[in-house]
CSV table of C-alpha atoms in Angstrom, one decimal:
chain,number,residue,atom,x,y,z
A,1,MET,CA,-18.1,-9.3,-8.4
A,2,ARG,CA,-15.2,-8.1,-10.5
A,3,PHE,CA,-15.6,-7.0,-14.2
A,4,GLU,CA,-13.9,-5.1,-16.7
A,5,LYS,CA,-15.5,-2.5,-19.1
A,6,TRP,CA,-14.6,-2.6,-22.8
A,7,GLN,CA,-15.7,-0.7,-25.8
A,8,ALA,CA,-15.5,-1.0,-29.6
A,9,LEU,CA,-16.6,2.0,-31.8
A,10,GLY,CA,-18.6,3.3,-28.8
A,11,ASN,CA,-20.3,-0.1,-28.3
A,12,ASP,CA,-19.6,-0.8,-24.7
A,13,TYR,CA,-19.9,-4.3,-22.7
A,14,LEU,CA,-19.0,-5.5,-19.3
A,15,ILE,CA,-17.0,-8.6,-19.3
A,16,LEU,CA,-17.2,-11.1,-16.5
A,17,GLU,CA,-15.6,-14.5,-15.8
A,18,ALA,CA,-18.3,-16.9,-14.8
A,19,ALA,CA,-15.9,-18.8,-12.4
A,20,ALA,CA,-15.9,-15.7,-10.3
A,21,LEU,CA,-19.6,-14.9,-10.2
A,22,PRO,CA,-21.4,-15.4,-6.9
A,23,GLN,CA,-24.4,-16.6,-8.8
A,24,PRO,CA,-25.3,-17.5,-12.4
A,25,LEU,CA,-26.3,-14.7,-14.7
A,26,ASP,CA,-30.0,-14.1,-15.1
A,27,ALA,CA,-32.0,-11.5,-16.9
A,28,ALA,CA,-32.7,-9.3,-13.8
A,29,LEU,CA,-29.0,-9.2,-13.0
A,30,VAL,CA,-27.9,-8.3,-16.5
A,31,ARG,CA,-30.6,-5.4,-16.7
A,32,ARG,CA,-29.1,-4.0,-13.4
A,33,LEU,CA,-25.5,-4.1,-14.6
A,34,CYS,CA,-26.4,-2.5,-17.9
A,35,ASP,CA,-28.3,0.2,-16.0
A,36,ARG,CA,-26.4,3.5,-16.5
A,37,HIS,CA,-27.9,4.8,-13.4
A,38,ALA,CA,-28.1,2.2,-10.9
A,39,GLY,CA,-25.3,0.1,-12.3
A,40,PRO,CA,-22.1,0.4,-14.2
A,41,GLY,CA,-23.9,0.7,-17.6
A,42,ALA,CA,-23.4,-0.9,-20.7
A,43,ASP,CA,-24.7,-2.0,-24.0
A,44,GLY,CA,-24.7,-5.7,-22.8
A,45,VAL,CA,-22.8,-8.2,-20.8
A,46,LEU,CA,-20.3,-10.9,-21.8
A,47,GLU,CA,-19.8,-13.9,-19.7
A,48,LEU,CA,-16.6,-15.9,-20.3
A,49,SER,CA,-16.2,-19.7,-19.1
A,50,ALA,CA,-14.2,-22.7,-19.7
A,51,PRO,CA,-15.0,-24.2,-23.1
A,52,ARG,CA,-17.0,-27.4,-23.6
A,53,ASP,CA,-14.4,-28.4,-26.3
A,54,PRO,CA,-10.8,-28.6,-25.1
A,55,GLY,CA,-9.7,-27.3,-28.6
A,56,ARG,CA,-11.2,-24.0,-27.8
A,57,VAL,CA,-10.0,-21.2,-25.5
A,58,ALA,CA,-13.4,-20.2,-23.9
A,59,ARG,CA,-17.1,-20.4,-24.2
A,60,LEU,CA,-18.7,-16.8,-24.6
A,61,ARG,CA,-22.3,-15.9,-23.8
A,62,ILE,CA,-23.6,-12.5,-24.8
A,63,PHE,CA,-26.4,-10.6,-23.1
A,64,ASN,CA,-28.5,-7.6,-24.3
A,65,PRO,CA,-29.2,-4.9,-21.9
A,66,ASP,CA,-32.8,-6.0,-21.6
A,67,GLY,CA,-31.6,-9.5,-20.3
A,68,SER,CA,-32.1,-11.4,-23.3
A,69,GLU,CA,-29.3,-13.5,-24.8
A,70,ALA,CA,-28.1,-12.9,-28.3
A,71,GLU,CA,-26.4,-15.5,-30.4
A,72,LEU,CA,-23.5,-13.3,-31.4
A,73,SER,CA,-22.2,-9.7,-31.5
A,74,GLY,CA,-19.2,-8.9,-33.7
A,75,ASN,CA,-18.2,-5.9,-31.5
A,76,GLY,CA,-19.0,-7.9,-28.2
A,77,ALA,CA,-16.9,-10.9,-29.5
A,78,ARG,CA,-13.9,-8.9,-30.5
A,79,GLN,CA,-13.9,-7.4,-27.1
A,80,ALA,CA,-14.0,-10.8,-25.4
A,81,VAL,CA,-11.3,-12.0,-27.7
A,82,LEU,CA,-8.9,-9.2,-26.9
A,83,TYR,CA,-9.7,-9.8,-23.3
A,84,LEU,CA,-8.9,-13.2,-23.5
A,85,ARG,CA,-5.5,-12.6,-24.9
A,86,ARG,CA,-4.8,-9.7,-22.4
A,87,ALA,CA,-6.0,-11.8,-19.4
A,88,GLY,CA,-3.8,-14.5,-20.2
A,89,TRP,CA,-6.3,-17.3,-21.2
A,90,THR,CA,-4.2,-17.9,-24.5
A,91,GLU,CA,-0.9,-16.8,-25.8
A,92,ARG,CA,-1.7,-17.7,-29.4
A,93,ASP,CA,-2.5,-15.4,-32.2
A,94,GLU,CA,-5.1,-17.6,-33.9
A,95,PHE,CA,-7.5,-19.6,-31.7
A,96,ALA,CA,-11.3,-20.6,-31.4
A,97,ILE,CA,-14.0,-19.7,-29.2
A,98,GLU,CA,-17.6,-21.1,-28.6
A,99,THR,CA,-20.7,-18.9,-29.1
A,100,LEU,CA,-24.4,-19.7,-29.4
A,101,ALA,CA,-23.9,-19.1,-33.1
A,102,GLY,CA,-21.2,-21.6,-33.3
A,103,GLU,CA,-17.6,-21.5,-33.3
A,104,ILE,CA,-15.7,-18.1,-34.0
A,105,ARG,CA,-12.1,-18.1,-35.1
A,106,PRO,CA,-10.2,-15.0,-34.5
A,107,GLU,CA,-6.7,-13.7,-35.4
A,108,ILE,CA,-4.9,-11.2,-33.2
A,109,LEU,CA,-3.5,-8.3,-35.2
A,110,SER,CA,-2.2,-6.3,-32.5
A,111,GLU,CA,-3.0,-5.6,-28.7
A,112,THR,CA,-6.2,-3.7,-29.9
A,113,THR,CA,-7.2,-5.3,-33.2
A,114,CYS,CA,-8.3,-8.6,-34.5
A,115,ARG,CA,-9.8,-10.3,-37.5
A,116,MET,CA,-12.6,-12.6,-36.8
A,117,ALA,CA,-14.1,-15.4,-39.2
A,118,MET,CA,-17.6,-15.1,-38.5
A,119,GLY,CA,-18.9,-18.1,-40.4
A,120,ARG,CA,-21.1,-18.3,-43.4
A,121,ALA,CA,-24.0,-15.9,-43.9
A,122,ARG,CA,-27.3,-17.4,-44.8
A,123,LEU,CA,-30.3,-15.9,-46.6
A,124,ARG,CA,-32.9,-18.4,-45.7
A,125,SER,CA,-33.0,-19.1,-41.8
A,126,LYS,CA,-35.3,-19.9,-38.9
A,127,ASP,CA,-35.2,-16.2,-38.5
A,128,TYR,CA,-37.3,-15.4,-41.7
A,129,PRO,CA,-38.9,-19.0,-42.3
A,130,ASP,CA,-41.4,-18.0,-44.9
A,131,GLY,CA,-39.1,-16.0,-46.9
A,132,PRO,CA,-38.0,-16.7,-50.4
A,133,GLU,CA,-34.7,-18.4,-51.3
A,134,ASP,CA,-32.9,-15.3,-52.0
A,135,GLY,CA,-34.0,-13.7,-48.5
A,136,THR,CA,-35.6,-10.7,-50.0
A,137,GLY,CA,-38.8,-8.9,-49.0
A,138,THR,CA,-40.6,-5.7,-48.7
A,139,ILE,CA,-41.2,-3.9,-45.4
A,140,ALA,CA,-42.2,-0.3,-44.4
A,141,GLY,CA,-42.2,0.6,-48.0
A,142,HIS,CA,-38.5,-0.6,-48.2
A,143,ARG,CA,-37.0,-3.5,-50.1
A,144,PHE,CA,-34.9,-5.6,-47.7
A,145,GLN,CA,-32.3,-8.5,-47.6
A,146,HIS,CA,-32.4,-10.9,-44.9
A,147,VAL,CA,-29.1,-12.1,-43.6
A,148,SER,CA,-28.5,-14.6,-40.7
A,149,ILE,CA,-24.9,-14.1,-39.5
A,150,GLY,CA,-25.2,-15.3,-35.8
A,151,ASN,CA,-28.1,-12.7,-35.4
A,152,PRO,CA,-30.9,-12.1,-37.9
A,153,GLN,CA,-30.3,-8.8,-39.9
A,154,CYS,CA,-32.8,-7.0,-42.0
A,155,ALA,CA,-30.6,-5.1,-44.4
A,156,ILE,CA,-32.3,-2.1,-46.1
A,157,ARG,CA,-30.6,0.0,-48.8
A,158,VAL,CA,-31.4,3.7,-49.2
A,159,GLY,CA,-30.5,5.9,-52.1
A,160,SER,CA,-28.2,8.3,-50.5
A,161,GLN,CA,-26.4,9.4,-47.5
A,162,ALA,CA,-28.7,12.4,-47.0
A,163,GLU,CA,-31.6,10.1,-47.1
A,164,LEU,CA,-30.1,7.7,-44.5
A,165,ASP,CA,-29.2,10.5,-42.2
A,166,ALA,CA,-32.6,11.8,-42.3
A,167,LEU,CA,-34.2,8.3,-41.2
A,168,ASP,CA,-36.1,8.4,-37.9
A,169,LEU,CA,-34.8,4.9,-36.6
A,170,THR,CA,-36.8,5.5,-33.3
A,171,ALA,CA,-40.0,5.3,-35.5
A,172,LEU,CA,-38.9,2.8,-38.0
A,173,GLY,CA,-37.0,0.3,-36.1
A,174,PRO,CA,-39.5,-1.3,-33.5
A,175,ALA,CA,-42.2,-2.1,-36.0
A,176,ILE,CA,-39.4,-3.8,-38.3
A,177,GLU,CA,-37.9,-5.6,-35.3
A,178,HIS,CA,-41.2,-7.0,-34.1
A,179,ASP,CA,-42.8,-7.9,-37.5
A,180,PRO,CA,-44.3,-11.3,-37.4
A,181,ARG,CA,-42.1,-12.6,-40.4
A,182,PHE,CA,-39.2,-12.4,-38.1
A,183,PRO,CA,-40.2,-14.9,-35.2
A,184,ASN,CA,-37.0,-14.2,-33.1
A,185,ARG,CA,-37.3,-10.4,-33.9
A,186,THR,CA,-34.6,-8.8,-36.2
A,187,ASN,CA,-31.8,-6.2,-36.1
A,188,VAL,CA,-32.2,-3.6,-38.9
A,189,SER,CA,-29.2,-2.2,-40.8
A,190,PHE,CA,-30.1,0.7,-42.9
A,191,TRP,CA,-27.2,1.5,-45.4
A,192,CYS,CA,-26.2,3.1,-48.5
A,193,ALA,CA,-23.1,2.8,-50.8
A,194,THR,CA,-20.6,5.7,-50.7
A,195,GLY,CA,-18.1,3.9,-53.1
A,196,PRO,CA,-17.4,0.5,-54.9
A,197,GLY,CA,-16.1,-0.9,-51.5
A,198,ALA,CA,-17.5,1.6,-49.0
A,199,ILE,CA,-20.7,1.8,-47.1
A,200,ARG,CA,-22.5,4.0,-44.7
A,201,ALA,CA,-24.8,2.4,-42.3
A,202,ARG,CA,-27.0,3.1,-39.2
A,203,ILE,CA,-28.2,0.1,-37.1
A,204,PHE,CA,-31.1,-0.5,-35.0
A,205,GLU,CA,-30.5,-3.5,-32.8
A,206,ARG,CA,-33.3,-5.7,-31.2
A,207,GLY,CA,-33.4,-5.2,-27.4
A,208,VAL,CA,-31.2,-2.1,-27.7
A,209,GLY,CA,-32.6,0.5,-30.2
A,210,GLU,CA,-30.4,2.6,-32.4
A,211,THR,CA,-26.6,2.0,-31.6
A,212,GLN,CA,-23.4,3.7,-32.7
A,213,SER,CA,-21.9,0.4,-33.8
A,214,SER,CA,-22.8,-3.1,-34.5
A,215,GLY,CA,-20.5,-5.8,-35.9
A,216,THR,CA,-23.2,-8.3,-37.2
A,217,GLY,CA,-25.1,-5.3,-38.4
A,218,ALA,CA,-22.1,-4.1,-40.4
A,219,CYS,CA,-21.7,-7.8,-41.6
A,220,GLY,CA,-25.4,-7.8,-42.8
A,221,ALA,CA,-25.1,-4.5,-44.6
A,222,ALA,CA,-21.9,-5.6,-46.3
A,223,VAL,CA,-23.3,-8.9,-47.3
A,224,ALA,CA,-26.3,-7.2,-48.9
A,225,HIS,CA,-23.9,-4.7,-50.8
A,226,VAL,CA,-21.9,-7.6,-52.3
A,227,LEU,CA,-25.0,-9.4,-53.5
A,228,GLY,CA,-25.9,-6.3,-55.1
A,229,GLY,CA,-22.5,-6.0,-57.0
A,230,GLY,CA,-20.4,-4.1,-54.5
A,231,ASP,CA,-16.9,-5.0,-53.7
A,232,SER,CA,-15.4,-7.0,-51.0
A,233,PRO,CA,-13.8,-6.2,-48.6
A,234,ALA,CA,-16.1,-3.4,-47.7
A,235,THR,CA,-15.4,-0.6,-45.3
A,236,VAL,CA,-18.5,0.1,-43.3
A,237,ALA,CA,-18.6,3.7,-41.8
A,238,LEU,CA,-20.8,3.6,-38.6
A,239,ASP,CA,-21.6,6.4,-36.2
A,240,GLY,CA,-18.9,5.0,-33.7
A,241,GLY,CA,-16.2,4.5,-36.4
A,242,THR,CA,-15.3,2.1,-39.3
A,243,LEU,CA,-15.2,-1.8,-39.6
A,244,THR,CA,-13.9,-3.9,-42.5
A,245,VAL,CA,-15.9,-6.7,-43.7
A,246,GLY,CA,-14.8,-9.5,-46.0
A,247,VAL,CA,-17.5,-11.5,-47.9
A,248,GLY,CA,-16.4,-14.6,-50.0
A,249,PRO,CA,-18.1,-16.2,-53.0
A,250,ALA,CA,-19.9,-18.8,-50.6
A,251,LEU,CA,-20.8,-15.8,-48.1
A,252,ASP,CA,-18.1,-16.7,-45.7
A,253,VAL,CA,-17.7,-13.5,-43.6
A,254,ASP,CA,-14.9,-11.9,-41.8
A,255,LEU,CA,-14.8,-8.8,-39.6
A,256,SER,CA,-11.9,-6.7,-38.6
A,257,GLY,CA,-11.6,-3.9,-36.3
A,258,TRP,CA,-10.4,-2.6,-32.7
A,259,ALA,CA,-11.6,-3.0,-29.0
A,260,VAL,CA,-9.9,-1.3,-26.0
A,261,PRO,CA,-10.6,-1.7,-22.3
A,262,VAL,CA,-12.1,1.2,-20.3
A,263,TYR,CA,-11.8,0.3,-16.7
A,264,ALA,CA,-11.7,-2.6,-14.5
A,265,GLY,CA,-14.0,-2.4,-11.3
A,266,GLU,CA,-15.5,-4.4,-8.4
A,267,LEU,CA,-19.2,-4.2,-7.6
A,268,SER,CA,-20.0,-3.3,-3.8
A,269,PRO,CA,-21.6,-5.7,-1.5
A,270,GLU,CA,-24.7,-3.6,-1.5
A,271,PHE,CA,-25.0,-3.8,-5.2
A,272,SER,CA,-24.4,-7.5,-5.3
A,273,SER,CA,-26.7,-8.2,-2.3
A,274,ALA,CA,-29.5,-6.2,-4.0
A,275,ALA,CA,-29.0,-7.7,-7.3
A,276,ILE,CA,-29.2,-11.2,-5.8
A,277,SER,CA,-32.4,-10.3,-3.9
A,278,ASP,CA,-34.3,-8.8,-6.6
């Protein structure tokens, strides 16, 4: 079972091609792969396969380290896009891939950077079904903005960077993630404005916990920033680095950033047979 490990702003994924797998991915195998002691270790797994629509280059499935499947990951999708180009799946600079969240259209900017049209953000969705039209609410003493951009985001603005840095996301995140108002759980983006088109954010991801970086989390914070009168595009400073998010008048979102390979590897027969038997 061969794989490549990539990372974007410290958010690392294992990339597998479905045609080369000895068995379909399942939650148990994903958990073993992401285990940083018993497996290669990663924040998630990306599975690439032939597209169902011949007009697209590939189908992308994204798995969280707990084995659950995510609709979308900005960092993960960017790694997959640059892998596809590097591995020879396409020679085009602009193309389309399939995800659970719908079609994603990337533009390759260099060997290590790309811009992705992420689709249109929604303020009302199945992930916050009883919320008001504007997607706002109050939770844990904070006002929040619900944003659905592939994944559900709960964007919470705080007053200053000092206040943001002082937050204990380990204590705050789980209760918000599992609040019954979010039937599919939710990611949480705590953010503050540091300039007209600049944001500092910390991200708590469902099924992951606090993470150095999250592309969809950055998008959720940027949408909330623009809805509050901030400028677009917005640079979003995360613990792992900076992403650029453009938000259009109709809440069409694009995300730009980098991703690089870390190494290629092959799992041992002992690991593979143990994973299959678990």
